[in-house]
Each structure stands twice: as structure tokens, then as C-alpha cells.
Short mmCIF file of C-alpha atoms and ligand atoms in Angstrom, two decimals:
data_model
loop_
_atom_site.label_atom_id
_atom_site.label_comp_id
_atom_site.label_asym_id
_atom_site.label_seq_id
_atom_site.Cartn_x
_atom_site.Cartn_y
_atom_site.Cartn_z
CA UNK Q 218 6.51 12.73 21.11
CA UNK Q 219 4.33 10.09 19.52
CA UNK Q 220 5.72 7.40 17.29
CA UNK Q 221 6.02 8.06 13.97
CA UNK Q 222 5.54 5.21 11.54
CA UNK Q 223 6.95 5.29 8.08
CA UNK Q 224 3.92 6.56 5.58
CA UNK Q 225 4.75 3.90 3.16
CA UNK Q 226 4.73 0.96 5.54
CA UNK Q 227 1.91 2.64 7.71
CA UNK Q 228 -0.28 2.49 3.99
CA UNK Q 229 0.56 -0.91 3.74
CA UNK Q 230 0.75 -2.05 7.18
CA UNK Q 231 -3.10 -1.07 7.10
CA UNK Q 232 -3.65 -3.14 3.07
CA UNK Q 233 -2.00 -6.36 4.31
CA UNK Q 234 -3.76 -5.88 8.04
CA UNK Q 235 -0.51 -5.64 9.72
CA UNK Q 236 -1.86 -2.88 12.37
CA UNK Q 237 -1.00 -5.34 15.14
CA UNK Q 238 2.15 -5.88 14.55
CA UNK Q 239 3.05 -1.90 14.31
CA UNK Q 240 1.35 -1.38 17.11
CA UNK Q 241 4.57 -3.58 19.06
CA UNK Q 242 6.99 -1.72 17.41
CA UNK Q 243 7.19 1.06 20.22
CA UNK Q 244 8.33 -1.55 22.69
CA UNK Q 245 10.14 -3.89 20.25
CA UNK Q 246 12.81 -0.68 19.53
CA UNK Q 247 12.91 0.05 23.44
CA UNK Q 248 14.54 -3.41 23.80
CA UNK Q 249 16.86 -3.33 20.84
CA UNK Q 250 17.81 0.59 21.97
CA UNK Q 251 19.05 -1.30 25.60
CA UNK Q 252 20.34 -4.69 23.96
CA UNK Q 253 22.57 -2.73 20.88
CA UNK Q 254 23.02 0.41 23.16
CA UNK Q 255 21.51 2.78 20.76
CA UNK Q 256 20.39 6.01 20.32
CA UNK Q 257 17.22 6.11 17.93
CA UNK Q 258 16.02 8.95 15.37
CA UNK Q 259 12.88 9.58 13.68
CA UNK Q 260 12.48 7.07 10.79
CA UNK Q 261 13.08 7.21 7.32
CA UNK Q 262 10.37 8.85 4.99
CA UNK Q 263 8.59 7.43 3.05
CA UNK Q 264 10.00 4.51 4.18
CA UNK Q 265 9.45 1.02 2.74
CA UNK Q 266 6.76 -1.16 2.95
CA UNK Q 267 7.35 -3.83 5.23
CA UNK Q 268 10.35 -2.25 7.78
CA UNK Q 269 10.45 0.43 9.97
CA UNK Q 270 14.09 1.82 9.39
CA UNK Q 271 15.60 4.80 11.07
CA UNK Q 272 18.88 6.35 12.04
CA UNK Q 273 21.09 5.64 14.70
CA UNK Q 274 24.07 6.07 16.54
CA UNK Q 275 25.62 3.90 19.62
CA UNK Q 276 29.21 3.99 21.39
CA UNK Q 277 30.58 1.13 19.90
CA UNK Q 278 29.40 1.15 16.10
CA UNK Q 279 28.74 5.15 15.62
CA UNK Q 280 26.59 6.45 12.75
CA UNK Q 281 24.14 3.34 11.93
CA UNK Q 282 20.53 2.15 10.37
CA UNK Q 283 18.52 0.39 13.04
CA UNK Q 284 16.23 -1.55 10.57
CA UNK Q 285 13.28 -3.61 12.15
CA UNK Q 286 11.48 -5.95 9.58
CA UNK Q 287 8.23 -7.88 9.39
CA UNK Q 288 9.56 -10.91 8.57
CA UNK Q 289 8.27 -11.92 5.09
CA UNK Q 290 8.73 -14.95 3.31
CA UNK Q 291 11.39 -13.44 0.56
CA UNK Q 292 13.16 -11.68 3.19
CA UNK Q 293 13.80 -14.40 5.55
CA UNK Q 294 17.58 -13.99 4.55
CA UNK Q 295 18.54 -10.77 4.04
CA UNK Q 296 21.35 -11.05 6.91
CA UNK Q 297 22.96 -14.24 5.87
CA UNK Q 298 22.87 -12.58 2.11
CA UNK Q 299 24.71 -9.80 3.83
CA UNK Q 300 26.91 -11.46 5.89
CA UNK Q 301 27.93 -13.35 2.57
CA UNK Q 302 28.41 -10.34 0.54
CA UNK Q 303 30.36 -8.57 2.99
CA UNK Q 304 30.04 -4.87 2.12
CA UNK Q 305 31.18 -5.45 -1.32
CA UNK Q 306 28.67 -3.83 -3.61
CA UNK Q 307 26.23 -4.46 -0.39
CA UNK Q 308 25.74 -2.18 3.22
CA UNK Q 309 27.31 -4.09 5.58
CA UNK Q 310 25.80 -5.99 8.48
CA UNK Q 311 26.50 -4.65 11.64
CA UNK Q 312 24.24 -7.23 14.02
CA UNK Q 313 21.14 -9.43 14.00
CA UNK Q 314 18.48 -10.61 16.01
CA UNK Q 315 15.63 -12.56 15.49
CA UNK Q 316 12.76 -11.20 17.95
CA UNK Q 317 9.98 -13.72 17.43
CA UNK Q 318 8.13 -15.29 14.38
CA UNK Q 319 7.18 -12.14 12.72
CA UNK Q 320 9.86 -9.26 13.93
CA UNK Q 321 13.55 -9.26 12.88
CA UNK Q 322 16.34 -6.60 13.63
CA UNK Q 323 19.29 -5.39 11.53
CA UNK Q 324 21.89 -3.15 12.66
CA UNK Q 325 23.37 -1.79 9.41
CA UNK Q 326 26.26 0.63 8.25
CA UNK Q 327 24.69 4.13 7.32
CA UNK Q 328 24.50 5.17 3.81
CA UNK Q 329 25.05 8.91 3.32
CA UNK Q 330 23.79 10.92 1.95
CA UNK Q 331 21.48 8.00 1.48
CA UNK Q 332 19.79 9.48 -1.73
CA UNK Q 333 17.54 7.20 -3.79
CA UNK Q 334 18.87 6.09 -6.80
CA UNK Q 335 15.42 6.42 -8.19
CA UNK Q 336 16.10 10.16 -7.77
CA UNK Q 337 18.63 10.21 -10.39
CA UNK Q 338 18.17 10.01 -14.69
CA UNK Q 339 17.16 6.62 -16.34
CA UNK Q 340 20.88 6.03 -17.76
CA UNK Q 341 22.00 6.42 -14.25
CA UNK Q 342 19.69 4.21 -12.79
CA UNK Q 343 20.33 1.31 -15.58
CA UNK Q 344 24.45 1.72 -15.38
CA UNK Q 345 24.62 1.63 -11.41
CA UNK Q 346 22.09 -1.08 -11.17
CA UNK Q 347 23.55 -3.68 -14.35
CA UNK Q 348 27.14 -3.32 -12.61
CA UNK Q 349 26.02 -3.76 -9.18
CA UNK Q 350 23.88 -6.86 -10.24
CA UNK Q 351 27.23 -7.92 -11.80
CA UNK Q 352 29.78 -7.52 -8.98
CA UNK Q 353 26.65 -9.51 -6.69
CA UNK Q 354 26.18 -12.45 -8.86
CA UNK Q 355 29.11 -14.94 -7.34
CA UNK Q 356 28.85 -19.07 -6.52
CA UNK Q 357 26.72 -19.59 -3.41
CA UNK Q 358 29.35 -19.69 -0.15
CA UNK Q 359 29.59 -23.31 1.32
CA UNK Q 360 29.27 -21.60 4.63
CA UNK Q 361 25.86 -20.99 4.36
CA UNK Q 362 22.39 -22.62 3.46
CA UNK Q 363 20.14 -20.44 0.55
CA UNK Q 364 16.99 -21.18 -0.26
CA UNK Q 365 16.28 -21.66 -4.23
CA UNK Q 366 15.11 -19.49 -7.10
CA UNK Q 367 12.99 -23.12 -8.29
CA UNK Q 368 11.46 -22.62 -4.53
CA UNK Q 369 10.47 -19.16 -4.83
CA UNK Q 370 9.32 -19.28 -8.34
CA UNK Q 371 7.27 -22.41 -7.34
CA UNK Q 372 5.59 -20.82 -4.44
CA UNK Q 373 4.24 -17.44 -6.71
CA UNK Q 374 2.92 -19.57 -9.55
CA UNK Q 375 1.41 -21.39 -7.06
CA UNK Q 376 -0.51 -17.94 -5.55
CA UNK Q 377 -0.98 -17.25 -9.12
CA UNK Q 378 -3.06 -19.87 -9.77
CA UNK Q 379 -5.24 -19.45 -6.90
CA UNK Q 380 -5.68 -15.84 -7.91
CA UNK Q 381 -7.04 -16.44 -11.27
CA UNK Q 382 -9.32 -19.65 -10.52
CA UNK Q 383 -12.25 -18.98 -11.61
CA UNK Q 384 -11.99 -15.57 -13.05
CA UNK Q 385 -9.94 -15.49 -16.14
CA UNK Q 386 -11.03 -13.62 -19.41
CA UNK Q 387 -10.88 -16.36 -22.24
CA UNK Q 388 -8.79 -14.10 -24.21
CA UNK Q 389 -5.74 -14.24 -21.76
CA UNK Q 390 -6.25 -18.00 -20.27
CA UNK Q 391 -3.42 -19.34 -22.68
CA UNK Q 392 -0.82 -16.49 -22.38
CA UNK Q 393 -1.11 -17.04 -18.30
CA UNK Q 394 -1.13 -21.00 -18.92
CA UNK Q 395 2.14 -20.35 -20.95
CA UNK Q 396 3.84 -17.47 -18.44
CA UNK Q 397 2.83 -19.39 -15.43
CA UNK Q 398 4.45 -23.11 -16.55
CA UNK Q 399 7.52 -20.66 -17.68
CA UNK Q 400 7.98 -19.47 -14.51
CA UNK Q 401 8.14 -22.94 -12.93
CA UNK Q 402 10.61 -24.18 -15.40
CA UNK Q 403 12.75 -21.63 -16.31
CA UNK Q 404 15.07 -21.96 -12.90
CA UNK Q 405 16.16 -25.92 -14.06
CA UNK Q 406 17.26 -24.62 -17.21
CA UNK Q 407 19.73 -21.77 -16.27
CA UNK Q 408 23.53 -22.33 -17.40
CA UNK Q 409 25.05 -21.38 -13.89
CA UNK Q 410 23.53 -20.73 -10.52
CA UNK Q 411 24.60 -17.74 -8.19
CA UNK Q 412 23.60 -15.73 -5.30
CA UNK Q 413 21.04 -13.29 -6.07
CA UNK Q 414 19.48 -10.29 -4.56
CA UNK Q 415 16.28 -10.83 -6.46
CA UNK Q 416 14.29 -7.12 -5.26
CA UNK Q 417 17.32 -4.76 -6.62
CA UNK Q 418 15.83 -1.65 -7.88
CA UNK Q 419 16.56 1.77 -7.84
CA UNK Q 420 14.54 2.66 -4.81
CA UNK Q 421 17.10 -0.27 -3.13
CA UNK Q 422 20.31 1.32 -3.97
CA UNK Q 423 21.10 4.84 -1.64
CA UNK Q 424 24.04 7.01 -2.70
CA UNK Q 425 27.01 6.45 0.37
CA UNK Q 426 30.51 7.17 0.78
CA UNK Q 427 32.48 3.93 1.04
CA UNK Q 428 31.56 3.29 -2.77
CA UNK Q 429 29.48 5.79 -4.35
CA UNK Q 430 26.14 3.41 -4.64
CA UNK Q 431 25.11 0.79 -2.01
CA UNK Q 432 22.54 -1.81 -2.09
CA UNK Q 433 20.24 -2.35 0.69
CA UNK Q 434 17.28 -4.91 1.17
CA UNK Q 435 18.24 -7.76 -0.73
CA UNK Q 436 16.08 -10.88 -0.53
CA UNK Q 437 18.85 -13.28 -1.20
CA UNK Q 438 18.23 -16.88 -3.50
CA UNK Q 439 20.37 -18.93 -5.21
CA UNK Q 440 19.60 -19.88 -8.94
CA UNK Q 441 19.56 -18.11 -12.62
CA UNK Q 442 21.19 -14.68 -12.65
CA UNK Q 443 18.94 -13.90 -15.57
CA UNK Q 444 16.04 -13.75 -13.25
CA UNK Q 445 17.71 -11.04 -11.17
CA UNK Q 446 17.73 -8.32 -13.81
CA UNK Q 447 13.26 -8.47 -13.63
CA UNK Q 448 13.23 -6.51 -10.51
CA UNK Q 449 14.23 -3.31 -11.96
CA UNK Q 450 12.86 -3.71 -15.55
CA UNK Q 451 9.46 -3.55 -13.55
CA UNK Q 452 10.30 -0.70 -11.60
CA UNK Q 453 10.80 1.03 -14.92
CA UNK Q 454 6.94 0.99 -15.61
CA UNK Q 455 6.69 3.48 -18.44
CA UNK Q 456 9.78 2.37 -20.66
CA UNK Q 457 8.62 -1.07 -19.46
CA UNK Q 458 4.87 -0.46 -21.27
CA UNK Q 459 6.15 1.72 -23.84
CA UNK Q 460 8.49 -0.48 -25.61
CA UNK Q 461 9.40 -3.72 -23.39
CA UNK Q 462 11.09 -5.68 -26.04
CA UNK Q 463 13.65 -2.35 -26.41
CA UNK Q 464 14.30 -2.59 -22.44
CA UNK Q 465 15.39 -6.25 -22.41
CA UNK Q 466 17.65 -5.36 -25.15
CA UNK Q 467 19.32 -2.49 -23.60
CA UNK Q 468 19.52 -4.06 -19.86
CA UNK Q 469 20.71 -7.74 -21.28
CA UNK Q 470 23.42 -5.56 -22.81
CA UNK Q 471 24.78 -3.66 -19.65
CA UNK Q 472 24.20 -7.02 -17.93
CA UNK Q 473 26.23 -9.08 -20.31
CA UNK Q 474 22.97 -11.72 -20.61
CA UNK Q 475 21.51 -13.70 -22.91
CA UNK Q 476 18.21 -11.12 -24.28
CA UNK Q 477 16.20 -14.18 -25.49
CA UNK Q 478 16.13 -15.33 -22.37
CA UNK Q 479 15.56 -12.40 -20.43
CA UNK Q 480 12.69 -11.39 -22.60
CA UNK Q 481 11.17 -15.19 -21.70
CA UNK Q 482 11.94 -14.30 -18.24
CA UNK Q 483 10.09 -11.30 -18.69
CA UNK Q 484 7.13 -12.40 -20.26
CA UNK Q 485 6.90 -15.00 -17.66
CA UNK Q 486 7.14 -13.09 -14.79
CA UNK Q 487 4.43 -10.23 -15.96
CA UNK Q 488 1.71 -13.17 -16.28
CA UNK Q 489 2.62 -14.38 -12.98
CA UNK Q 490 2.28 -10.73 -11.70
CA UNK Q 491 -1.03 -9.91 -13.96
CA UNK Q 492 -3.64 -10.39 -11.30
CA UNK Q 493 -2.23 -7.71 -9.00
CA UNK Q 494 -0.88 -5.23 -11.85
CA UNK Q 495 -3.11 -5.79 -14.99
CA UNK Q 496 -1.05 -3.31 -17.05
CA UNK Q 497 1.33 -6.39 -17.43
CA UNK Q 498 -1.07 -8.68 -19.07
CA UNK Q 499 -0.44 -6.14 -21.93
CA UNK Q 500 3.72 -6.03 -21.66
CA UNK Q 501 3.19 -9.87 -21.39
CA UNK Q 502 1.48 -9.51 -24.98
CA UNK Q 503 3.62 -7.24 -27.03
CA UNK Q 504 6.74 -9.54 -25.31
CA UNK Q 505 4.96 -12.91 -26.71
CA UNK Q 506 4.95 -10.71 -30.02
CA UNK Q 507 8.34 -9.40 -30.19
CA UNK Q 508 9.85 -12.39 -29.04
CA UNK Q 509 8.18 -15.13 -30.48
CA UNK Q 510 6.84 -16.94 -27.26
N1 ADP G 744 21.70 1.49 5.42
C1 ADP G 744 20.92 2.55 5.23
N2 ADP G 744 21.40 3.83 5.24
C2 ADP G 744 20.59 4.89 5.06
N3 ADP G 744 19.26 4.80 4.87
C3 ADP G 744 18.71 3.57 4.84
C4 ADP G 744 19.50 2.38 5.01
N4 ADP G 744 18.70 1.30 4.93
C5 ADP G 744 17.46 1.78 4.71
N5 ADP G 744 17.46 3.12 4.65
C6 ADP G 744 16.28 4.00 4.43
O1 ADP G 744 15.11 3.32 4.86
C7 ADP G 744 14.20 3.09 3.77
C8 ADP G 744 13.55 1.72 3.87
O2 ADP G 744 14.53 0.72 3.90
P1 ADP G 744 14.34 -0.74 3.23
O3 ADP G 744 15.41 -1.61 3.78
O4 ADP G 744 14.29 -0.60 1.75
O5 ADP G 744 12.92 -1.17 3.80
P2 ADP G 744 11.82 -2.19 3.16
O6 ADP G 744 12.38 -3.58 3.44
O7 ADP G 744 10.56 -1.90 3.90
O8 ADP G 744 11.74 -1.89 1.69
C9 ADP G 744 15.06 3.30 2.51
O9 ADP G 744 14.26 3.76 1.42
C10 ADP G 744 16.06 4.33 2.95
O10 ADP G 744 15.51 5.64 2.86
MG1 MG G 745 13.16 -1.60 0.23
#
């Protein structure tokens, strides 16, 4: 039968001009199939963008997720972030390989059903979410080495910038001058520093049996819990553009944070985004409105 790839990383595979690397995924799961001793399904559809994830089941571990990753930036430590959590709130990490540069390999306890919490009603999705984010958020372990939230927030303001030179409407120049020096110094400024997931959002959370919601995919930092609330406030693009200010409120609630500050972190984060997703220039507005920035 010929390989099936994913059709959401097979769309972006071909946007980011990843076709190479898919093309060594036949032979890349062949070895991991031999070195975990596993017995591979058809993947996951749609799938997300950057991992080809499937079923699978092997003597040793049974039912598992054989999850092979391009290995972005953000993700570089999604196992250590797993290891550290443990299972609690988390899937738990099974094994992990490195393959090269660009190819990394999870084997990961199997959610099931493995529905999307996306699937279920927005009071669902905000409940599950603001007490998972809760139970995640703990001091970094001394056993292991995380990169920071300054780091990460450096690095996209930095691709910002180069995004815009040149070609910025007059109009919005100062609200993406003020977003984008936000979103450098917002991280020095937070209260307490944790371990984050930073990409939790309902489309990263599959309904299991061990608890009744699991995360998967985090793209583990350490730095301002505040900042970890954004992912999902985004992913909530009509309530988002409808009445941002409203959303902050409700979420800073269920997340017991500070709503000033996670409408700043808002606002920041939407100019940053802007030049990919220009619907956010406008929730970057009515937040500068609402909340006084
Ligand atoms: N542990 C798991 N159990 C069951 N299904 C999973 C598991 N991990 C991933 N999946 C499935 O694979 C899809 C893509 O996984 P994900 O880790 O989010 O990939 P990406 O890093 O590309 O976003 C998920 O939407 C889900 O359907
Ligand atoms: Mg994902």
C-alpha cells in the first residue's frame, strides 16, 4: 500500500518546502519499527503540521503513538518536558531518539478514544484547558536544562521585525513598535517563573482514559505562566475578534491570573503575529483600547 502522509502536515510540508524530508519518512519508520519492535498503523488524520503520528502496538509497551517530528526550533524539548511532567496532566513518554538534525522519534502512551478537545463546546474547551494549564505550571526540575520564555520571545520579535521592514502601513507602525518591545520585555518582569507548555490548545488535548483529558505536543520553556494562557485565546479566533477584552477576562479568571497583564500579553503577542494573520492587527487595536496600552 503506498504511504499515507497526514493531509495537514502533507499541506504544510509542501508551504514550508519540507517535501524532502517526507519523502525519508518511509525508511526513517522502517528503522524505528525494528529498533522499538513495533507494529505501525495508518496515521492520524488530519494530522498535525509538522509530525507524522500514527498508532502502534509492540510486545513490550502494547497500545502506543509512534510520533516522528521535524524537529523545529520550539519543539526541540518536547521529551525532556515530558519526561519532567511525568504523565501528570501530560501523555507519558514511552522512548526517544534523536535520528539526525531534522528527524526526532517519540514513543508515547495512547490516548483513547483520542477525541479532540476542539470537538467539544467552548465552556468545555476553556474549563479543561485553564485547569490543565494549572496542574502544568510547577518550578523548573533541577534535573534538567530549559530553554527560556526571554529566548523564545526574543527570537519571534526578532522575525517580526524582518517581516515588516520596509512594508508597514503608517497607521499601524506605532502599535507594532509598542507590541513588539512588549514582547521582548514582558518575560523579565513576570512575578514567578515555571515550566510551560507554551502551544496548549484544544486541538493539543485528546480525550483518554487514565484521566479524562491529556495533553500532547507541548513545546516546553521556562518563564511567565501568564504567557502560557495566549495559545488557546488564539485558537479561539471568533470570540477572540468578537470581543477580546471579554476573553482575557473570562480565561484570567479560570486561570487564577492577573487580566491586566494577560490582556498586555495579548496585545503584544497579536502585533508580533500581525504579518502572518492580519486579522490580529485589529484584536491588537480594540485590546490597546480596552486596556489602556
Ligand atoms: N498520544 C496520542 N494518542 C492518540 N493520538 C495521538 C497522540 N499523539 C498524537 N495523536 C494524534 O496525532 C495528531 C498529531 O499529533 P501532534 O503531536 O499534535 O502533532 P504536531 O506536532 O504535528 O501538531 C493529533 O491531532 C492526534 O490526532
Ligand atoms: Mg499538535
Amino acid at each position: 500500500m503506498a504511504f499515507a502522509v497526514p493531509r495537514n502536515l502533507a499541506e504544510h510540508a509542501e508551504r514550508r518546502g519540507r517535501l524532502e524530508w517526507i519523502a525519508t519518512l518511509p525508511a526513517v519508520i522502517e528503522k524505528l519499527q525494528g529498533l522499538w519492535s513495533l507494529e505501525v498503523g495508518e496515521p492520524f488524520q488530519p494530522g498535525g503540521q509538522t509530525a507524522w503520528v500514527a498508532p502502534a502496538s509492540s510486545p513490550h509497551s502494547g497500545e502506543v503513538v509512534l510520533k516522528v517530528a521535524y524537529r523545529h526550533y520550539e519543539a526541540f524539548d518536547e521529551a525532556k518536558g515530558l519526561r519532567a511532567w511525568d504523565g501528570e496532566g501530560t501523555v507519558k513518554l514511552l522512548a526517544a531518539e534523536d535520528l539526525d538534525d531534522t528527524t526526532t522519534a517519540l514513543l508515547l502512551e495512547r490516548c483513547r478514544p483520542g477525541t479532540l478537545l476542539s470537538s467539544q463546546p467552548d465552556t468545555t474547551q476553556d474549563a479543561v484547558i485553564s485547569g490543565l494549564l494549572r496542574r502544568l505550571w510547577r518550578p523548573p526540575p533541577f534535573s534538567e536544562e530549559f530553554r527560556s520564555l526571554q529566548e523564545m520571545c526574543d527570537q519571534w520579535a526578532d522575525e517580526c521585525r524582518q517581516k515588516i521592514a520596509g512594508h508597514t502601513a503608517t497607521t499601524d507602525a506605532g502599535l507594532l513598535r509598542d507590541g513588539i518591545a512588549l514582547f521582548r520585555s514582558l518575560p523579565a518582569t513576570a512575578d514567578r517563573h515555571v515550566l510551560l507548555c507554551t502551544d496548549l490548545h484544544a486541538d493539543n488535548v485528546l480525550a483518554a482514559e487514565r484521566e479524562p483529558w491529556l495533553v500532547i505536543d507541548p513545546k516546553p520553556y521556562v518563564g511567565d505562566p501568564t504567557y502560557d494562557a495566549l495559545q488557546h485565546l488564539l485558537n479561539c479566533e471568533d470570540r477572540l475578534e468578537a470581543d477580546p477584552a471579554g476573553l482575557v477576562s473570562r480565561i484570567a479568571d479560570l486561570c487564577a491570573l492577573d487580566p491586566a497583564r494577560l490582556g498586555q500579553w495579548l496585545f503584544a503577542r497579536c502585533a508580533v503575529e500581525s504579518p502572518d494573520w492580519p486579522e490580529l492587527l485589529d484584536v491588537a487595536r480594540q485590546l490597546a483600547r480596552s486596556v489602556g496600552l
